[in-house]
PDB file of C-alpha atoms and ligand atoms in Angstrom:
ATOM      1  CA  UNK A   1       7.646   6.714 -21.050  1.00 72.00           C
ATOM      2  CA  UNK A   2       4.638   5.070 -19.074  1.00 80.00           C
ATOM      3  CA  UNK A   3       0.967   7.239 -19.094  1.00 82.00           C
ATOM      4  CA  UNK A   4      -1.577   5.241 -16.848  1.00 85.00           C
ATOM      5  CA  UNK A   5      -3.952   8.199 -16.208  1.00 83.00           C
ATOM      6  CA  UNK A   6      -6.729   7.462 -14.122  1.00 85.00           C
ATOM      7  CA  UNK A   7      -9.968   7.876 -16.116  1.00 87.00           C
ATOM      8  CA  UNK A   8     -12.136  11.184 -14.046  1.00 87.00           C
ATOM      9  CA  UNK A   9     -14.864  10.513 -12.686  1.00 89.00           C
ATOM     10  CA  UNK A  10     -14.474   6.446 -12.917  1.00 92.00           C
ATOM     11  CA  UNK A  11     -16.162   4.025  -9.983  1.00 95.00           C
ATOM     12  CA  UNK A  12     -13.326   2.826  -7.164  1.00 95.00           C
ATOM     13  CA  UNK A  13     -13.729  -0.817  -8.843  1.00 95.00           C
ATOM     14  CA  UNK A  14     -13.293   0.697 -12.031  1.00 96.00           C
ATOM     15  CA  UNK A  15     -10.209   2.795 -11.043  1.00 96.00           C
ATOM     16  CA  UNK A  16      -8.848  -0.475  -9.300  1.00 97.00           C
ATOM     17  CA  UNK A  17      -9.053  -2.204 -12.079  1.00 97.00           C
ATOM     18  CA  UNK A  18      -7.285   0.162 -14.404  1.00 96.00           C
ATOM     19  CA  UNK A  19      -4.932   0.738 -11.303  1.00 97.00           C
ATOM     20  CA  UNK A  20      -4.046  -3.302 -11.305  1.00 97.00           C
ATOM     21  CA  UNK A  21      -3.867  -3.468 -14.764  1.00 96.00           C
ATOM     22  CA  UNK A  22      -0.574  -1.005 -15.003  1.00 97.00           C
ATOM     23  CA  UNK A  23       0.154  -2.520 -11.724  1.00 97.00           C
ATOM     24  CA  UNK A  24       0.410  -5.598 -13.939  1.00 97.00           C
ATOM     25  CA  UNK A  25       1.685  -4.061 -16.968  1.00 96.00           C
ATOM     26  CA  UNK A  26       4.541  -2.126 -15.224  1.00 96.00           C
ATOM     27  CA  UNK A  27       5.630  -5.332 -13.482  1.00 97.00           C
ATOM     28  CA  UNK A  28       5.495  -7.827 -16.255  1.00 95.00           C
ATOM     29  CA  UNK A  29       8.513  -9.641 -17.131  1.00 92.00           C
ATOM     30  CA  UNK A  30      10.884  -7.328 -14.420  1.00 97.00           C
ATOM     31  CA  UNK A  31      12.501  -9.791 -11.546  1.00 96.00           C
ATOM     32  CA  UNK A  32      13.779  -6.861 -10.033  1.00 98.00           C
ATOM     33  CA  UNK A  33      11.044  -6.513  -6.512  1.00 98.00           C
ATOM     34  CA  UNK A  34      12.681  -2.864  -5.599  1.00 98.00           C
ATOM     35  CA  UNK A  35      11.721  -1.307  -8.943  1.00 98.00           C
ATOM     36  CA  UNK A  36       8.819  -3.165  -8.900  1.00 98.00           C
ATOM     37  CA  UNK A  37       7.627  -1.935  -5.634  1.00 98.00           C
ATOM     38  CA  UNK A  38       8.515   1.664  -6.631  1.00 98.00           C
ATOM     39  CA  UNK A  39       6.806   1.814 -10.180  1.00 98.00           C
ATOM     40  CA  UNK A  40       4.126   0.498  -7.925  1.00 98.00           C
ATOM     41  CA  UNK A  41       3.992   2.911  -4.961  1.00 98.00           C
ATOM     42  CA  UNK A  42       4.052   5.828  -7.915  1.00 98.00           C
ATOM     43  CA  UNK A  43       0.836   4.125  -9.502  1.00 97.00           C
ATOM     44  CA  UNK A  44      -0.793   4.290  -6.038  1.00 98.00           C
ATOM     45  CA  UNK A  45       0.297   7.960  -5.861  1.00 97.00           C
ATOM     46  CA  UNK A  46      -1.368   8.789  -9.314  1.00 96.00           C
ATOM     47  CA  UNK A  47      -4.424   6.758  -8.975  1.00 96.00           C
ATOM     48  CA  UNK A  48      -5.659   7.346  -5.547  1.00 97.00           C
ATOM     49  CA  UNK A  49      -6.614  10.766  -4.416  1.00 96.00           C
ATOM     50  CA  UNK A  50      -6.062  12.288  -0.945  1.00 97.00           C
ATOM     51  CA  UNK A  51      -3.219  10.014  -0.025  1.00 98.00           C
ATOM     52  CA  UNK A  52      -0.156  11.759   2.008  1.00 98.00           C
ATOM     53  CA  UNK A  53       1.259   8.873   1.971  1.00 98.00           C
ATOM     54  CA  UNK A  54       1.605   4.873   0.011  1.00 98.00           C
ATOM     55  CA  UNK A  55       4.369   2.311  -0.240  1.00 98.00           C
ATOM     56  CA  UNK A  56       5.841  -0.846   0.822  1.00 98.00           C
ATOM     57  CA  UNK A  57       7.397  -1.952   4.160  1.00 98.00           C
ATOM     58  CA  UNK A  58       9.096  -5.397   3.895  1.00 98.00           C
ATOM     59  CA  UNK A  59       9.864  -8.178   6.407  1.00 98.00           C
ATOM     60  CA  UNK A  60      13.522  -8.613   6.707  1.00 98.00           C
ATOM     61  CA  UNK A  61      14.965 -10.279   9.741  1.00 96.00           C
ATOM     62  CA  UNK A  62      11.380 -10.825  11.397  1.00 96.00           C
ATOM     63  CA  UNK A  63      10.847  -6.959  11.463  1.00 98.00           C
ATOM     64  CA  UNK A  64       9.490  -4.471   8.885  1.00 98.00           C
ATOM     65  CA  UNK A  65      11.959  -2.403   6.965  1.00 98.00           C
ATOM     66  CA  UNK A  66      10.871   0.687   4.734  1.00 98.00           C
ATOM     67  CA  UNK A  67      10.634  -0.272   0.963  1.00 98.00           C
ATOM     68  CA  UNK A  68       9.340   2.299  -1.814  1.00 98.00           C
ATOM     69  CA  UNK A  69       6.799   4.692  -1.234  1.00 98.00           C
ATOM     70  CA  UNK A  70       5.573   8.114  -2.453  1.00 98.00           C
ATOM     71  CA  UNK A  71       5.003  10.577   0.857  1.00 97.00           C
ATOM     72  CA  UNK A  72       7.303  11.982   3.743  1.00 97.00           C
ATOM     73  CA  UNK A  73      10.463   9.959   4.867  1.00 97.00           C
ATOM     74  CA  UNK A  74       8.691   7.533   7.411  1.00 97.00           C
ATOM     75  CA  UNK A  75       9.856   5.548  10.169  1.00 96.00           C
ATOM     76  CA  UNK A  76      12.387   2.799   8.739  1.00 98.00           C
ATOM     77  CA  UNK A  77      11.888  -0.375  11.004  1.00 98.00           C
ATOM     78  CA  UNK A  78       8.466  -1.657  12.251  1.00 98.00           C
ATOM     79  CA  UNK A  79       8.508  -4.776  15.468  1.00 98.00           C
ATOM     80  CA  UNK A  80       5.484  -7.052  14.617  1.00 98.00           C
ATOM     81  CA  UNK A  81       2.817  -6.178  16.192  1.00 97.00           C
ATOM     82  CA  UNK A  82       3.427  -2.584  16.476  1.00 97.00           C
ATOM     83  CA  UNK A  83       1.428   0.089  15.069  1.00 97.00           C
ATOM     84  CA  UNK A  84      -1.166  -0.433  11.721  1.00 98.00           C
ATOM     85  CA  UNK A  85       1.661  -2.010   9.744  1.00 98.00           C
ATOM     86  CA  UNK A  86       3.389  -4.331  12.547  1.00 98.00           C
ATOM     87  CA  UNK A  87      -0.377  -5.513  13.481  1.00 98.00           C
ATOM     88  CA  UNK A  88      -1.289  -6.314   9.372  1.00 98.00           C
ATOM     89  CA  UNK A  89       2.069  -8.194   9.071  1.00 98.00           C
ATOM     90  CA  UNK A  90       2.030 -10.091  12.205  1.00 98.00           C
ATOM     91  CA  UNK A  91      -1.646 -11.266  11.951  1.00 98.00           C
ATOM     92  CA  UNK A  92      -2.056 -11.876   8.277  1.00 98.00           C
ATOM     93  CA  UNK A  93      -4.930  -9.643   7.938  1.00 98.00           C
ATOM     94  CA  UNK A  94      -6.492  -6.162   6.375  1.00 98.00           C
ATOM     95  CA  UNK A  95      -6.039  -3.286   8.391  1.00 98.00           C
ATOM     96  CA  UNK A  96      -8.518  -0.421   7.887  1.00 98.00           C
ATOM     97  CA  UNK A  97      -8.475   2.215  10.094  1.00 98.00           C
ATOM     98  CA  UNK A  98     -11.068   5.168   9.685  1.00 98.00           C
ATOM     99  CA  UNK A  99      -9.756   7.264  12.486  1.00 97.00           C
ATOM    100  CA  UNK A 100      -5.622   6.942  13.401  1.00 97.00           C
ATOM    101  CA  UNK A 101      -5.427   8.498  16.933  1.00 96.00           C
ATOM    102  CA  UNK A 102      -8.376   5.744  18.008  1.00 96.00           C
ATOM    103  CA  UNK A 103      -5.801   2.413  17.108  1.00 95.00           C
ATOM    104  CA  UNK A 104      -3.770   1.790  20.018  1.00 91.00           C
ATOM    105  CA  UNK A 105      -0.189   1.651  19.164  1.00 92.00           C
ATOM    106  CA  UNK A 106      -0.597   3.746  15.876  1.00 93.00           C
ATOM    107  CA  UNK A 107       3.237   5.056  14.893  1.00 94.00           C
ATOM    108  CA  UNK A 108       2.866   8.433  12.991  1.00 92.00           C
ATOM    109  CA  UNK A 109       5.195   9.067  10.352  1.00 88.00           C
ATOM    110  CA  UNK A 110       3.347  11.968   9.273  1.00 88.00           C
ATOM    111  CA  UNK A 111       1.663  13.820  11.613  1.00 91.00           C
ATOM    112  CA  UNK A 112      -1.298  14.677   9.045  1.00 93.00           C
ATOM    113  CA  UNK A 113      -2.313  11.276   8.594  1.00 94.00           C
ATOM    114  CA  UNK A 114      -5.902  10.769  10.092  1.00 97.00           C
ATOM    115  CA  UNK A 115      -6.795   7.288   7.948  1.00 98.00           C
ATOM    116  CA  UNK A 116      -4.991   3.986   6.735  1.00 98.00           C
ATOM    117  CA  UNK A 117      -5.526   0.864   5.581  1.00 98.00           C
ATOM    118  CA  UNK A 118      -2.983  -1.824   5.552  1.00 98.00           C
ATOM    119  CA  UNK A 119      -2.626  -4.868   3.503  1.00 98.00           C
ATOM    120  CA  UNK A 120       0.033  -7.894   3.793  1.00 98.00           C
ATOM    121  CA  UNK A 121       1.272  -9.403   0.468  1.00 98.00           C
ATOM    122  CA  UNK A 122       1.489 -12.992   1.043  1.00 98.00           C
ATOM    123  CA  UNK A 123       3.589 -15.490  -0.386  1.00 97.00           C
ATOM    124  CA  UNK A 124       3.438 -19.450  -0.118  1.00 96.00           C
ATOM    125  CA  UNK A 125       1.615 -18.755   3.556  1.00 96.00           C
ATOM    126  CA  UNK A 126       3.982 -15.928   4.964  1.00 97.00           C
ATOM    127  CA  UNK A 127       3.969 -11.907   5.020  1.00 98.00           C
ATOM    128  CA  UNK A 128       6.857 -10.991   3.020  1.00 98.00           C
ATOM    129  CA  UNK A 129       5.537  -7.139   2.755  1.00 98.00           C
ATOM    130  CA  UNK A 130       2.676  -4.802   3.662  1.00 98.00           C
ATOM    131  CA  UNK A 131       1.200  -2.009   1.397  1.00 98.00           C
ATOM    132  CA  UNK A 132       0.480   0.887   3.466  1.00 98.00           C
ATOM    133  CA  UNK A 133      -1.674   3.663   2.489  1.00 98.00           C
ATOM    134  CA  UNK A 134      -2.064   6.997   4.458  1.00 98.00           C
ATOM    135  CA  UNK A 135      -4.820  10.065   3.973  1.00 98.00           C
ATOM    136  CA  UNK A 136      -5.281  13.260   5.447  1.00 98.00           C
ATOM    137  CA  UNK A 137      -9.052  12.982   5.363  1.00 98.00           C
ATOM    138  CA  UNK A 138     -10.568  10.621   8.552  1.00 98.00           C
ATOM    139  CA  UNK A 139     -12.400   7.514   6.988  1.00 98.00           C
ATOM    140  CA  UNK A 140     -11.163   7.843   3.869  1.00 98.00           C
ATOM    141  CA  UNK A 141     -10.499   4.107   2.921  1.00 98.00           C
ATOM    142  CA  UNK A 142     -13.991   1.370   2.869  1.00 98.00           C
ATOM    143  CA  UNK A 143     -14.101  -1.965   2.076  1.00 98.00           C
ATOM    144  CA  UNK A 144     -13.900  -1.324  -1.948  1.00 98.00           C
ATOM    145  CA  UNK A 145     -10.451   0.056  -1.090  1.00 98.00           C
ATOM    146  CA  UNK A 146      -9.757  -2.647   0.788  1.00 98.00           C
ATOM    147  CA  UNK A 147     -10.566  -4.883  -2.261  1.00 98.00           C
ATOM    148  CA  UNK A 148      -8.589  -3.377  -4.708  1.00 98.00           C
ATOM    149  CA  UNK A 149      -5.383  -3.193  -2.516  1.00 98.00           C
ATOM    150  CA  UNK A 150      -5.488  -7.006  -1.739  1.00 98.00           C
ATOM    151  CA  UNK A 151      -6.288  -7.873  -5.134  1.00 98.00           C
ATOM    152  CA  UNK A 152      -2.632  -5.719  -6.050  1.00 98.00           C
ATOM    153  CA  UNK A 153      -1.241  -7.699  -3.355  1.00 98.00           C
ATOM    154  CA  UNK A 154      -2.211 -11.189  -4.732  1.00 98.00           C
ATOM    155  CA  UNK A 155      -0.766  -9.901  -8.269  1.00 98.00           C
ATOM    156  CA  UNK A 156       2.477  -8.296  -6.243  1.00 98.00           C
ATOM    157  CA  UNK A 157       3.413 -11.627  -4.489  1.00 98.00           C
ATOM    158  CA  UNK A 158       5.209 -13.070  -7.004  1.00 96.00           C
ATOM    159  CA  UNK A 159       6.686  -9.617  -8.511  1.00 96.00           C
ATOM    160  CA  UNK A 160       8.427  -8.468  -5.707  1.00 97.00           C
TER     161      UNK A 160
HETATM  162  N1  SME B 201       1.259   4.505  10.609  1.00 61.53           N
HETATM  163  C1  SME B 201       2.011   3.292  10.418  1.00 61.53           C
HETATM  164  C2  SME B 201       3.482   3.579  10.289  1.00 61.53           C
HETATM  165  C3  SME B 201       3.941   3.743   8.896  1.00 61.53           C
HETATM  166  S1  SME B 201       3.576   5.248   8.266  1.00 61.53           S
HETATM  167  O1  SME B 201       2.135   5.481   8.262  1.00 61.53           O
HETATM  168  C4  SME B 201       4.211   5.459   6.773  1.00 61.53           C
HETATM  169  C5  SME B 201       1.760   2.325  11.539  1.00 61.53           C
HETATM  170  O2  SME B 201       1.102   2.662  12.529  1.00 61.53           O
HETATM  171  O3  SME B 201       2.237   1.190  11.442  1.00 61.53           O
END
């Protein structure tokens, strides 16, 4: 059994840091990228509160295709470019959007999402995933989130 509680009350570096940590520990020594991305998407779940919505897509074939996530079934394939994710993966670059309905293009998978922020995991120079979180709540993601999810992406390149 794994227990990686988030500790109440904690600062969001603090509860990155205890979220990379497991992120770490869960991922150590497995070659397998699916159940890595899974254990993963499951510690985003736990640790971050008033998500609807937090897993992988992957580029496969030059398009995005679903991976592991906690949340709704979602749209499966993503073109670059399109929507939050296709934008992050096809320019390399941090998505963070306070307010949903404002990006043009946004694809809604779940019709209560009303923030997201979008990171690409990088390896040797090209997207090979994005982590995509979704919340409820409008603005719910800053720059500290943004942080701590490409600081799990730099330790997820290699692990998935
Ligand atoms: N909103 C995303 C689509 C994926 S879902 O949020 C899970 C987008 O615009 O790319």
């Amino acid at each position: 059994m794994y227990d990686f509680t988030p500790t109440p009350g904690q600062t969001k570096p603090a509860l990155y840091a205890d979220l990379i940590d497991a992120a770490r520990a869960i991922t150590h020594d497995e070659p397998d990228g699916v159940a890595n991305m899974a254990n993963c998407a499951a510690l985003l779940g736990q640790f971050l509160p008033d998500l609807n919505w937090a897993g992988f897509y992957r580029m496969v074939g030059g398009e995005l295709v679903l991976g592991p996530f906690v949340g709704k079934p979602a749209c499966i394939r993503i073109a670059l470019g399109q929507g939050v994710c296709g934008t992050a993966a096809a320019s390399g670059e941090t998505q963070l959007v306070p307010d949903v309905h404002a990006f043009p293009g946004h694809i809604a998978c779940d019709a209560a999402s009303r923030s997201e922020l979008v990171v690409p995991v990088v390896r040797e120079g090209a997207v090979i995933a994005v982590i995509d979180l979704d919340s409820p709540l409008p603005a719910r993601f800053d720059s500290e989130d943004a942080a701590g999810i490409e600081t799990l992406a730099k330790v997820l390149a290699e692990r998935i």
